[in-house]
Amino acid sequence: MSNEVPLLAARALTKAHGRTQALRGATVELRAGEILAVTGTSGSGKSTLLHCLAGIVRPDEGSVVYDGRRLDQLPEKQLSELRRTEFGVVFQFGQLIPELTAIDNVALPLMLAGVRRTEAHKRADEWLERFGVRGQEELRPGEMSGGQAQRVSMARALVTGPKVVFADEPTGALDSLASEQVMTALVHTVRETGTTVLLITHDHQVAAYADREARLLDGVVRQDSVDLEVAQ
Amino acid sequence: MSTRHILLGLLAGGPSHGYDLKRRHDERFPQARPLAYGQVYTTLQRLVRDGLAEVDGTDSAGGPERTRYRSTDEGARELAKWAGEITPPAPFVTNEIFAKVVCAILASTEPADYLRAQRAAHMERMRQLTAVKTATGTDLATVLSADYALSHLDADLRWMNTTAARLTTLTAEVDAA
């Protein structure tokens, strides 16, 4: 393990959904600029861990520290502002807005942040190009393939220049070739921008795109992965 | 892997000498173990003995004399037959990982520890192969070779996950036998 202060750290998180205990003391750290894969079987608590780390839900116990700030104690308004400016999220099913074209979907977070439409479209267009989906600007989500839609979702997650991207099974609905294209585009882009990524996946081949793996078993993180720095 | 058939395949494109065949093999199958020169020459001699290849001539452009080989019609038929034959899907592969798990149970050591370490080593290898295939400018042959290895490592990992989840039952079964 590096001695570097982590950008995002969760310690001893517990979280229950009704009577289901999703997290039972999960501890995990993300270093700036790394891609961390969180793996585990269905129901192991992966998505709950992502939601806690991204400030989408608050843990029952434990702490989440992002860049020196306790996310779990931040008032809702500040938390929401931080999520909007510093974090990007990609889900299994892109969750693009079906009525909007690809370019409008990507431009939307910028326009919500007050960027003018022309400028927002220009920047959105650059991000569509980075993800290899230029030429599909005017398509609506229903007219795109799953892989195209997911690359548009990634462009939307990165367009505001977030420090951390949370990706929850981003290739879960894709075939292996589309999955490879989406992951390659994501990895190349975040390596260029230095964005930190938390990647939730149950697929080993997807996890292999990450620098490290943290495995969740029944709500607890197993630290049995070979650390790249040690392995090299 | 049948070196003789692969050499016949490379000769299908036209006459070639041993040095060139070795170089083309290593380029064409980037993740495979490189062919040794000795193996190339021995195999070529056997192909000639069996009537599947023959000497086409010699080259000595500015260097040592090299024998050029070409495929015979019989060689072409043999190649087509081999390339169309189904490779038997191996249902009971030798599984060293499983053998180690069972031996760990027999020796009353902890198979779960071994499986975790093995799993981490598999993941590390998968990360290395993924880095190779996603590097900018990687050719398709390298990507496909890496994909083949990745799919097999992935299968091992899935097997290890299921086995790890069933160790209690397996331990009881092995202990009872």
Short mmCIF file of C-alpha atoms in Angstrom, two decimals:
data_model
loop_
_atom_site.label_atom_id
_atom_site.label_comp_id
_atom_site.label_asym_id
_atom_site.label_seq_id
_atom_site.Cartn_x
_atom_site.Cartn_y
_atom_site.Cartn_z
CA MET A 1 0.00 0.00 0.00
CA SER A 2 1.14 3.51 -0.75
CA ASN A 3 1.54 6.02 2.09
CA GLU A 4 -0.13 8.66 -0.03
CA VAL A 5 -3.29 10.19 1.51
CA PRO A 6 -6.27 8.65 -0.31
CA LEU A 7 -8.56 10.95 -2.28
CA LEU A 8 -11.60 9.06 -1.04
CA ALA A 9 -11.75 6.70 1.91
CA ALA A 10 -14.55 4.75 3.52
CA ARG A 11 -13.97 3.28 6.95
CA ALA A 12 -16.00 0.61 8.70
CA LEU A 13 -19.20 1.37 6.78
CA THR A 14 -22.40 -0.33 7.77
CA LYS A 15 -25.67 0.10 5.94
CA ALA A 16 -28.94 -1.79 6.18
CA HIS A 17 -31.82 -1.72 3.71
CA GLY A 18 -34.75 -2.67 5.92
CA ARG A 19 -33.77 -5.98 7.47
CA THR A 20 -31.01 -6.66 4.92
CA GLN A 21 -27.55 -5.75 6.12
CA ALA A 22 -25.80 -4.66 2.90
CA LEU A 23 -22.53 -3.42 4.42
CA ARG A 24 -20.99 -4.85 7.58
CA GLY A 25 -17.91 -2.76 8.22
CA ALA A 26 -16.56 -2.13 4.70
CA THR A 27 -13.28 -0.23 4.45
CA VAL A 28 -11.84 0.91 1.15
CA GLU A 29 -9.55 3.64 -0.17
CA LEU A 30 -9.15 5.30 -3.56
CA ARG A 31 -5.91 7.05 -4.45
CA ALA A 32 -5.97 10.03 -6.79
CA GLY A 33 -5.80 8.95 -10.43
CA GLU A 34 -6.28 5.24 -9.89
CA ILE A 35 -8.95 2.92 -11.18
CA LEU A 36 -10.22 0.65 -8.43
CA ALA A 37 -12.47 -2.28 -9.25
CA VAL A 38 -14.89 -3.36 -6.54
CA THR A 39 -15.94 -6.89 -7.30
CA GLY A 40 -18.18 -9.42 -5.62
CA THR A 41 -21.20 -11.57 -6.24
CA SER A 42 -24.76 -10.22 -6.51
CA GLY A 43 -25.94 -9.03 -3.14
CA SER A 44 -22.44 -8.60 -1.71
CA GLY A 45 -23.05 -4.87 -1.15
CA LYS A 46 -21.17 -3.44 -4.15
CA SER A 47 -23.78 -0.90 -5.23
CA THR A 48 -24.49 0.17 -1.65
CA LEU A 49 -20.78 0.81 -1.17
CA LEU A 50 -20.74 2.94 -4.35
CA HIS A 51 -23.80 4.88 -3.21
CA CYS A 52 -22.16 5.62 0.17
CA LEU A 53 -18.85 6.67 -1.42
CA ALA A 54 -20.59 8.89 -3.98
CA GLY A 55 -22.66 10.61 -1.29
CA ILE A 56 -25.89 9.30 -2.77
CA VAL A 57 -26.86 7.57 0.50
CA ARG A 58 -25.51 8.06 4.00
CA PRO A 59 -24.07 5.04 5.83
CA ASP A 60 -25.61 3.95 9.15
CA GLU A 61 -22.16 3.87 10.74
CA GLY A 62 -18.60 4.59 9.68
CA SER A 63 -17.08 7.51 7.79
CA VAL A 64 -16.60 8.60 4.20
CA VAL A 65 -13.81 11.14 3.73
CA TYR A 66 -13.36 12.87 0.38
CA ASP A 67 -10.43 15.26 -0.01
CA GLY A 68 -10.40 16.00 3.72
CA ARG A 69 -14.19 16.39 4.06
CA ARG A 70 -16.58 14.05 5.90
CA LEU A 71 -19.20 13.32 3.21
CA ASP A 72 -21.37 11.39 5.65
CA GLN A 73 -21.72 14.52 7.81
CA LEU A 74 -22.03 17.15 5.07
CA PRO A 75 -25.36 19.02 4.93
CA GLU A 76 -27.52 17.91 1.99
CA LYS A 77 -27.11 21.17 0.07
CA GLN A 78 -23.31 21.08 0.16
CA LEU A 79 -23.29 17.36 -0.57
CA SER A 80 -25.46 17.87 -3.61
CA GLU A 81 -23.21 20.70 -4.84
CA LEU A 82 -20.13 18.51 -4.35
CA ARG A 83 -21.73 15.61 -6.22
CA ARG A 84 -22.55 17.91 -9.11
CA THR A 85 -19.10 19.50 -9.39
CA GLU A 86 -16.66 16.80 -8.32
CA PHE A 87 -18.33 13.46 -9.09
CA GLY A 88 -19.62 11.75 -12.22
CA VAL A 89 -21.77 8.63 -12.23
CA VAL A 90 -22.36 5.94 -14.86
CA PHE A 91 -24.96 3.22 -14.32
CA GLN A 92 -25.51 -0.19 -15.90
CA PHE A 93 -28.28 1.13 -18.10
CA GLY A 94 -26.89 4.53 -19.06
CA GLN A 95 -29.98 6.34 -17.75
CA LEU A 96 -29.78 8.86 -20.53
CA ILE A 97 -32.83 11.06 -20.95
CA PRO A 98 -34.80 9.30 -23.71
CA GLU A 99 -36.29 12.48 -25.19
CA LEU A 100 -32.92 14.18 -25.63
CA THR A 101 -30.37 13.60 -28.39
CA ALA A 102 -26.87 12.33 -27.54
CA ILE A 103 -25.38 15.80 -27.66
CA ASP A 104 -28.15 17.31 -25.52
CA ASN A 105 -27.72 14.53 -22.96
CA VAL A 106 -24.00 15.25 -22.70
CA ALA A 107 -24.46 19.03 -22.71
CA LEU A 108 -27.14 18.93 -20.00
CA PRO A 109 -24.87 18.83 -16.89
CA LEU A 110 -22.97 21.83 -18.26
CA MET A 111 -26.15 23.79 -18.96
CA LEU A 112 -27.44 22.98 -15.46
CA ALA A 113 -24.18 24.45 -14.17
CA GLY A 114 -24.89 27.67 -16.09
CA VAL A 115 -22.79 27.12 -19.23
CA ARG A 116 -24.39 28.67 -22.33
CA ARG A 117 -25.92 26.29 -24.85
CA THR A 118 -23.44 26.96 -27.69
CA GLU A 119 -20.44 26.47 -25.42
CA ALA A 120 -22.04 23.41 -23.77
CA HIS A 121 -22.64 21.83 -27.18
CA LYS A 122 -19.07 22.53 -28.26
CA ARG A 123 -17.67 20.84 -25.18
CA ALA A 124 -20.17 17.96 -25.41
CA ASP A 125 -19.08 17.41 -28.99
CA GLU A 126 -15.43 17.10 -27.91
CA TRP A 127 -16.37 14.49 -25.33
CA LEU A 128 -18.45 12.51 -27.81
CA GLU A 129 -15.39 12.43 -30.03
CA ARG A 130 -13.16 11.23 -27.19
CA PHE A 131 -15.53 8.33 -26.64
CA GLY A 132 -15.70 7.53 -30.35
CA VAL A 133 -19.38 8.38 -30.77
CA ARG A 134 -19.09 11.48 -32.93
CA GLY A 135 -21.59 11.17 -35.76
CA GLN A 136 -24.26 9.99 -33.34
CA GLU A 137 -24.91 13.48 -31.89
CA GLU A 138 -28.48 13.69 -33.13
CA LEU A 139 -29.54 10.15 -32.15
CA ARG A 140 -31.86 9.63 -29.20
CA PRO A 141 -30.98 6.85 -26.72
CA GLY A 142 -33.59 4.52 -28.25
CA GLU A 143 -31.83 4.79 -31.62
CA MET A 144 -28.37 3.85 -30.30
CA SER A 145 -26.79 0.45 -29.64
CA GLY A 146 -26.14 -0.41 -25.99
CA GLY A 147 -22.43 0.25 -26.41
CA GLN A 148 -23.01 3.65 -28.04
CA ALA A 149 -25.47 4.66 -25.32
CA GLN A 150 -22.98 3.67 -22.64
CA ARG A 151 -20.22 5.71 -24.27
CA VAL A 152 -22.57 8.70 -24.40
CA SER A 153 -23.29 8.15 -20.67
CA MET A 154 -19.57 8.18 -19.97
CA ALA A 155 -19.11 11.37 -21.97
CA ARG A 156 -21.95 12.87 -19.89
CA ALA A 157 -20.29 11.72 -16.64
CA LEU A 158 -16.94 13.27 -17.62
CA VAL A 159 -18.03 16.47 -19.40
CA THR A 160 -17.98 18.58 -16.23
CA GLY A 161 -14.41 17.48 -15.42
CA PRO A 162 -15.19 15.51 -12.24
CA LYS A 163 -12.37 14.34 -9.98
CA VAL A 164 -14.01 10.95 -9.39
CA VAL A 165 -16.19 8.84 -11.67
CA PHE A 166 -18.34 6.12 -10.14
CA ALA A 167 -19.28 3.41 -12.61
CA ASP A 168 -21.82 0.82 -11.46
CA GLU A 169 -21.65 -2.25 -13.74
CA PRO A 170 -21.10 0.02 -16.77
CA THR A 171 -20.83 -2.96 -19.13
CA GLY A 172 -23.39 -5.18 -17.40
CA ALA A 173 -25.83 -4.96 -20.30
CA LEU A 174 -23.28 -5.24 -23.11
CA ASP A 175 -21.81 -8.10 -25.13
CA SER A 176 -18.08 -8.75 -24.78
CA LEU A 177 -16.96 -6.75 -27.82
CA ALA A 178 -19.06 -3.70 -26.92
CA SER A 179 -17.86 -4.08 -23.34
CA GLU A 180 -14.24 -4.04 -24.51
CA GLN A 181 -14.81 -0.91 -26.62
CA VAL A 182 -16.55 0.92 -23.75
CA MET A 183 -13.86 -0.02 -21.22
CA THR A 184 -10.99 0.84 -23.56
CA ALA A 185 -12.54 4.25 -24.26
CA LEU A 186 -13.06 4.86 -20.52
CA VAL A 187 -9.56 3.79 -19.51
CA HIS A 188 -7.81 5.81 -22.24
CA THR A 189 -9.83 8.89 -21.35
CA VAL A 190 -9.39 8.79 -17.58
CA ARG A 191 -5.65 8.11 -17.97
CA GLU A 192 -5.43 11.32 -20.00
CA THR A 193 -7.53 13.39 -17.63
CA GLY A 194 -6.16 11.84 -14.42
CA THR A 195 -9.69 11.10 -13.22
CA THR A 196 -10.07 8.64 -10.34
CA VAL A 197 -12.51 5.80 -11.02
CA LEU A 198 -14.45 3.47 -8.78
CA LEU A 199 -15.62 0.64 -10.99
CA ILE A 200 -18.23 -1.79 -9.70
CA THR A 201 -18.32 -5.05 -11.60
CA HIS A 202 -18.93 -8.76 -11.19
CA ASP A 203 -16.99 -9.43 -14.42
CA HIS A 204 -13.30 -10.34 -13.97
CA GLN A 205 -12.45 -9.27 -17.51
CA VAL A 206 -13.82 -5.80 -16.77
CA ALA A 207 -12.10 -5.69 -13.36
CA ALA A 208 -8.82 -6.38 -15.16
CA TYR A 209 -8.94 -2.87 -16.68
CA ALA A 210 -8.46 -1.46 -13.16
CA ASP A 211 -5.19 -0.90 -11.30
CA ARG A 212 -6.40 -2.71 -8.20
CA GLU A 213 -9.26 -4.85 -7.03
CA ALA A 214 -11.14 -4.76 -3.74
CA ARG A 215 -13.43 -7.72 -3.26
CA LEU A 216 -16.65 -7.48 -1.29
CA LEU A 217 -17.85 -10.61 0.46
CA ASP A 218 -21.04 -10.28 2.50
CA GLY A 219 -20.62 -6.57 3.05
CA VAL A 220 -16.93 -6.69 4.03
CA VAL A 221 -13.96 -5.83 1.78
CA ARG A 222 -11.39 -8.58 1.42
CA GLN A 223 -7.91 -7.18 0.95
CA ASP A 224 -6.39 -10.22 -0.64
CA SER A 225 -5.56 -8.67 -3.97
CA VAL A 226 -2.00 -8.52 -5.21
CA ASP A 227 -1.05 -4.86 -5.09
CA LEU A 228 0.37 -3.72 -8.41
CA GLU A 229 3.23 -1.86 -6.74
CA VAL A 230 4.17 -4.99 -4.82
CA ALA A 231 3.72 -7.23 -7.83
CA GLN A 232 5.94 -5.21 -10.15
CA MET B 1 -0.07 -27.37 -30.97
CA SER B 2 1.03 -28.87 -34.28
CA THR B 3 4.18 -27.08 -35.44
CA ARG B 4 4.21 -29.07 -38.69
CA HIS B 5 0.75 -27.84 -39.64
CA ILE B 6 1.54 -24.26 -38.70
CA LEU B 7 4.67 -24.39 -40.90
CA LEU B 8 2.56 -25.83 -43.72
CA GLY B 9 0.16 -22.93 -43.20
CA LEU B 10 3.00 -20.40 -43.45
CA LEU B 11 4.32 -22.19 -46.57
CA ALA B 12 0.85 -21.94 -48.14
CA GLY B 13 1.67 -18.31 -48.94
CA GLY B 14 4.70 -19.33 -51.03
CA PRO B 15 8.20 -20.82 -50.68
CA SER B 16 10.20 -19.72 -47.68
CA HIS B 17 13.32 -20.65 -45.73
CA GLY B 18 13.57 -21.66 -42.08
CA TYR B 19 14.75 -18.34 -40.75
CA ASP B 20 11.88 -16.51 -42.45
CA LEU B 21 9.33 -19.08 -41.26
CA LYS B 22 10.44 -18.65 -37.67
CA ARG B 23 10.22 -14.85 -37.95
CA ARG B 24 6.77 -14.97 -39.56
CA HIS B 25 5.51 -17.46 -36.98
CA ASP B 26 6.58 -15.21 -34.09
CA GLU B 27 4.99 -12.17 -35.75
CA ARG B 28 1.77 -13.95 -36.60
CA PHE B 29 1.30 -15.53 -33.14
CA PRO B 30 2.61 -12.78 -30.89
CA GLN B 31 1.57 -14.28 -27.54
CA ALA B 32 2.70 -17.83 -28.39
CA ARG B 33 6.03 -19.24 -27.31
CA PRO B 34 8.54 -18.25 -30.02
CA LEU B 35 9.65 -21.17 -32.24
CA ALA B 36 13.23 -22.35 -31.76
CA TYR B 37 15.31 -22.42 -34.97
CA GLY B 38 16.25 -26.04 -34.30
CA GLN B 39 12.60 -27.00 -34.08
CA VAL B 40 11.83 -25.25 -37.38
CA TYR B 41 14.63 -27.07 -39.25
CA THR B 42 13.81 -30.48 -37.73
CA THR B 43 10.13 -30.05 -38.58
CA LEU B 44 10.93 -28.97 -42.16
CA GLN B 45 13.08 -32.09 -42.63
CA ARG B 46 10.22 -34.27 -41.39
CA LEU B 47 7.77 -32.55 -43.72
CA VAL B 48 10.13 -33.33 -46.63
CA ARG B 49 10.56 -36.95 -45.45
CA ASP B 50 6.75 -37.34 -45.35
CA GLY B 51 6.28 -35.79 -48.79
CA LEU B 52 4.36 -32.77 -47.44
CA ALA B 53 7.05 -30.24 -48.38
CA GLU B 54 10.02 -30.16 -50.75
CA VAL B 55 13.14 -28.15 -51.38
CA ASP B 56 12.42 -25.23 -53.72
CA GLY B 57 15.99 -23.98 -54.10
CA THR B 58 18.65 -22.04 -52.23
CA ASP B 59 19.21 -18.36 -51.45
CA SER B 60 22.55 -16.88 -50.60
CA ALA B 61 22.01 -13.17 -51.11
CA GLY B 62 24.94 -11.66 -49.21
CA GLY B 63 24.87 -14.23 -46.41
CA PRO B 64 25.01 -17.92 -45.65
CA GLU B 65 23.26 -20.26 -48.05
CA ARG B 66 19.67 -20.93 -47.04
CA THR B 67 17.43 -23.73 -48.28
CA ARG B 68 14.03 -22.60 -49.49
CA TYR B 69 11.08 -24.95 -48.95
CA ARG B 70 7.66 -25.17 -50.55
CA SER B 71 4.53 -27.10 -49.76
CA THR B 72 3.57 -30.07 -51.98
CA ASP B 73 0.00 -30.80 -53.14
CA GLU B 74 -0.14 -33.47 -50.47
CA GLY B 75 1.03 -30.86 -47.94
CA ALA B 76 -1.80 -28.55 -49.02
CA ARG B 77 -4.34 -31.38 -48.62
CA GLU B 78 -2.95 -32.27 -45.19
CA LEU B 79 -3.17 -28.61 -44.11
CA ALA B 80 -6.79 -28.27 -45.29
CA LYS B 81 -7.73 -31.50 -43.49
CA TRP B 82 -6.12 -30.36 -40.22
CA ALA B 83 -7.57 -26.83 -40.39
CA GLY B 84 -11.09 -28.22 -40.80
CA GLU B 85 -10.82 -30.89 -38.11
CA ILE B 86 -12.63 -30.25 -34.87
CA THR B 87 -10.28 -29.87 -31.92
CA PRO B 88 -11.71 -32.15 -29.21
CA PRO B 89 -13.23 -30.00 -26.46
CA ALA B 90 -11.42 -31.30 -23.39
CA PRO B 91 -14.04 -32.15 -20.78
CA PHE B 92 -11.69 -33.36 -18.04
CA VAL B 93 -8.67 -31.11 -18.21
CA THR B 94 -5.86 -31.67 -15.77
CA ASN B 95 -6.70 -29.25 -13.02
CA GLU B 96 -3.76 -28.47 -10.79
CA ILE B 97 -5.77 -25.93 -8.82
CA PHE B 98 -8.38 -28.52 -7.88
CA ALA B 99 -5.65 -31.04 -7.02
CA LYS B 100 -4.07 -28.49 -4.66
CA VAL B 101 -7.40 -27.74 -3.00
CA VAL B 102 -8.04 -31.44 -2.33
CA CYS B 103 -4.48 -32.01 -1.11
CA ALA B 104 -4.80 -29.00 1.22
CA ILE B 105 -7.93 -30.57 2.73
CA LEU B 106 -6.16 -33.94 3.06
CA ALA B 107 -3.19 -32.26 4.76
CA SER B 108 -5.56 -30.28 7.03
CA THR B 109 -4.19 -26.95 5.81
CA GLU B 110 -6.41 -24.07 4.67
CA PRO B 111 -7.50 -24.39 1.02
CA ALA B 112 -9.32 -21.03 1.22
CA ASP B 113 -6.01 -19.22 1.78
CA TYR B 114 -4.51 -20.95 -1.23
CA LEU B 115 -7.55 -20.12 -3.39
CA ARG B 116 -7.41 -16.44 -2.40
CA ALA B 117 -3.72 -16.20 -3.28
CA GLN B 118 -4.25 -18.07 -6.55
CA ARG B 119 -7.16 -15.79 -7.38
CA ALA B 120 -5.05 -12.68 -6.78
CA ALA B 121 -2.31 -14.08 -9.04
CA HIS B 122 -4.87 -14.80 -11.79
CA MET B 123 -6.28 -11.25 -11.51
CA GLU B 124 -2.80 -9.78 -11.70
CA ARG B 125 -2.08 -11.73 -14.89
CA MET B 126 -5.42 -10.57 -16.33
CA ARG B 127 -4.48 -6.95 -15.59
CA GLN B 128 -1.15 -7.42 -17.39
CA LEU B 129 -2.82 -8.95 -20.45
CA THR B 130 -5.48 -6.22 -20.48
CA ALA B 131 -2.75 -3.56 -20.38
CA VAL B 132 -1.06 -5.26 -23.37
CA LYS B 133 -4.24 -5.38 -25.41
CA THR B 134 -5.39 -1.83 -24.64
CA ALA B 135 -2.03 -0.19 -25.34
CA THR B 136 -2.27 2.28 -28.22
CA GLY B 137 -1.42 0.74 -31.59
CA THR B 138 -1.68 -2.92 -30.53
CA ASP B 139 -2.34 -5.15 -33.56
CA LEU B 140 -5.40 -7.38 -33.74
CA ALA B 141 -3.39 -10.63 -33.53
CA THR B 142 -2.03 -9.52 -30.15
CA VAL B 143 -5.50 -8.46 -28.96
CA LEU B 144 -7.01 -11.81 -29.96
CA SER B 145 -4.20 -13.81 -28.35
CA ALA B 146 -4.63 -11.81 -25.13
CA ASP B 147 -8.42 -12.33 -25.32
CA TYR B 148 -7.92 -16.08 -25.57
CA ALA B 149 -5.74 -16.11 -22.44
CA LEU B 150 -8.10 -13.71 -20.63
CA SER B 151 -11.14 -15.89 -21.32
CA HIS B 152 -9.37 -18.94 -19.91
CA LEU B 153 -8.15 -17.12 -16.82
CA ASP B 154 -11.68 -15.78 -16.36
CA ALA B 155 -13.04 -19.34 -16.52
CA ASP B 156 -10.51 -20.43 -13.86
CA LEU B 157 -11.53 -17.51 -11.66
CA ARG B 158 -15.22 -18.30 -11.93
CA TRP B 159 -14.45 -21.91 -11.07
CA MET B 160 -12.35 -20.78 -8.07
CA ASN B 161 -15.17 -18.53 -6.82
CA THR B 162 -17.69 -21.37 -6.90
CA THR B 163 -15.22 -23.76 -5.33
CA ALA B 164 -14.38 -21.27 -2.55
CA ALA B 165 -18.09 -20.95 -1.81
CA ARG B 166 -18.43 -24.74 -1.54
CA LEU B 167 -15.33 -25.58 0.49
CA THR B 168 -17.24 -26.65 3.59
CA THR B 169 -19.13 -29.33 1.65
CA LEU B 170 -16.00 -30.39 -0.23
CA THR B 171 -14.02 -30.67 3.00
CA ALA B 172 -16.72 -32.86 4.55
CA GLU B 173 -16.79 -35.03 1.42
CA VAL B 174 -12.98 -35.43 1.24
CA ASP B 175 -12.71 -36.11 4.99
CA ALA B 176 -15.47 -38.72 4.84
CA ALA B 177 -13.89 -40.65 1.96
#
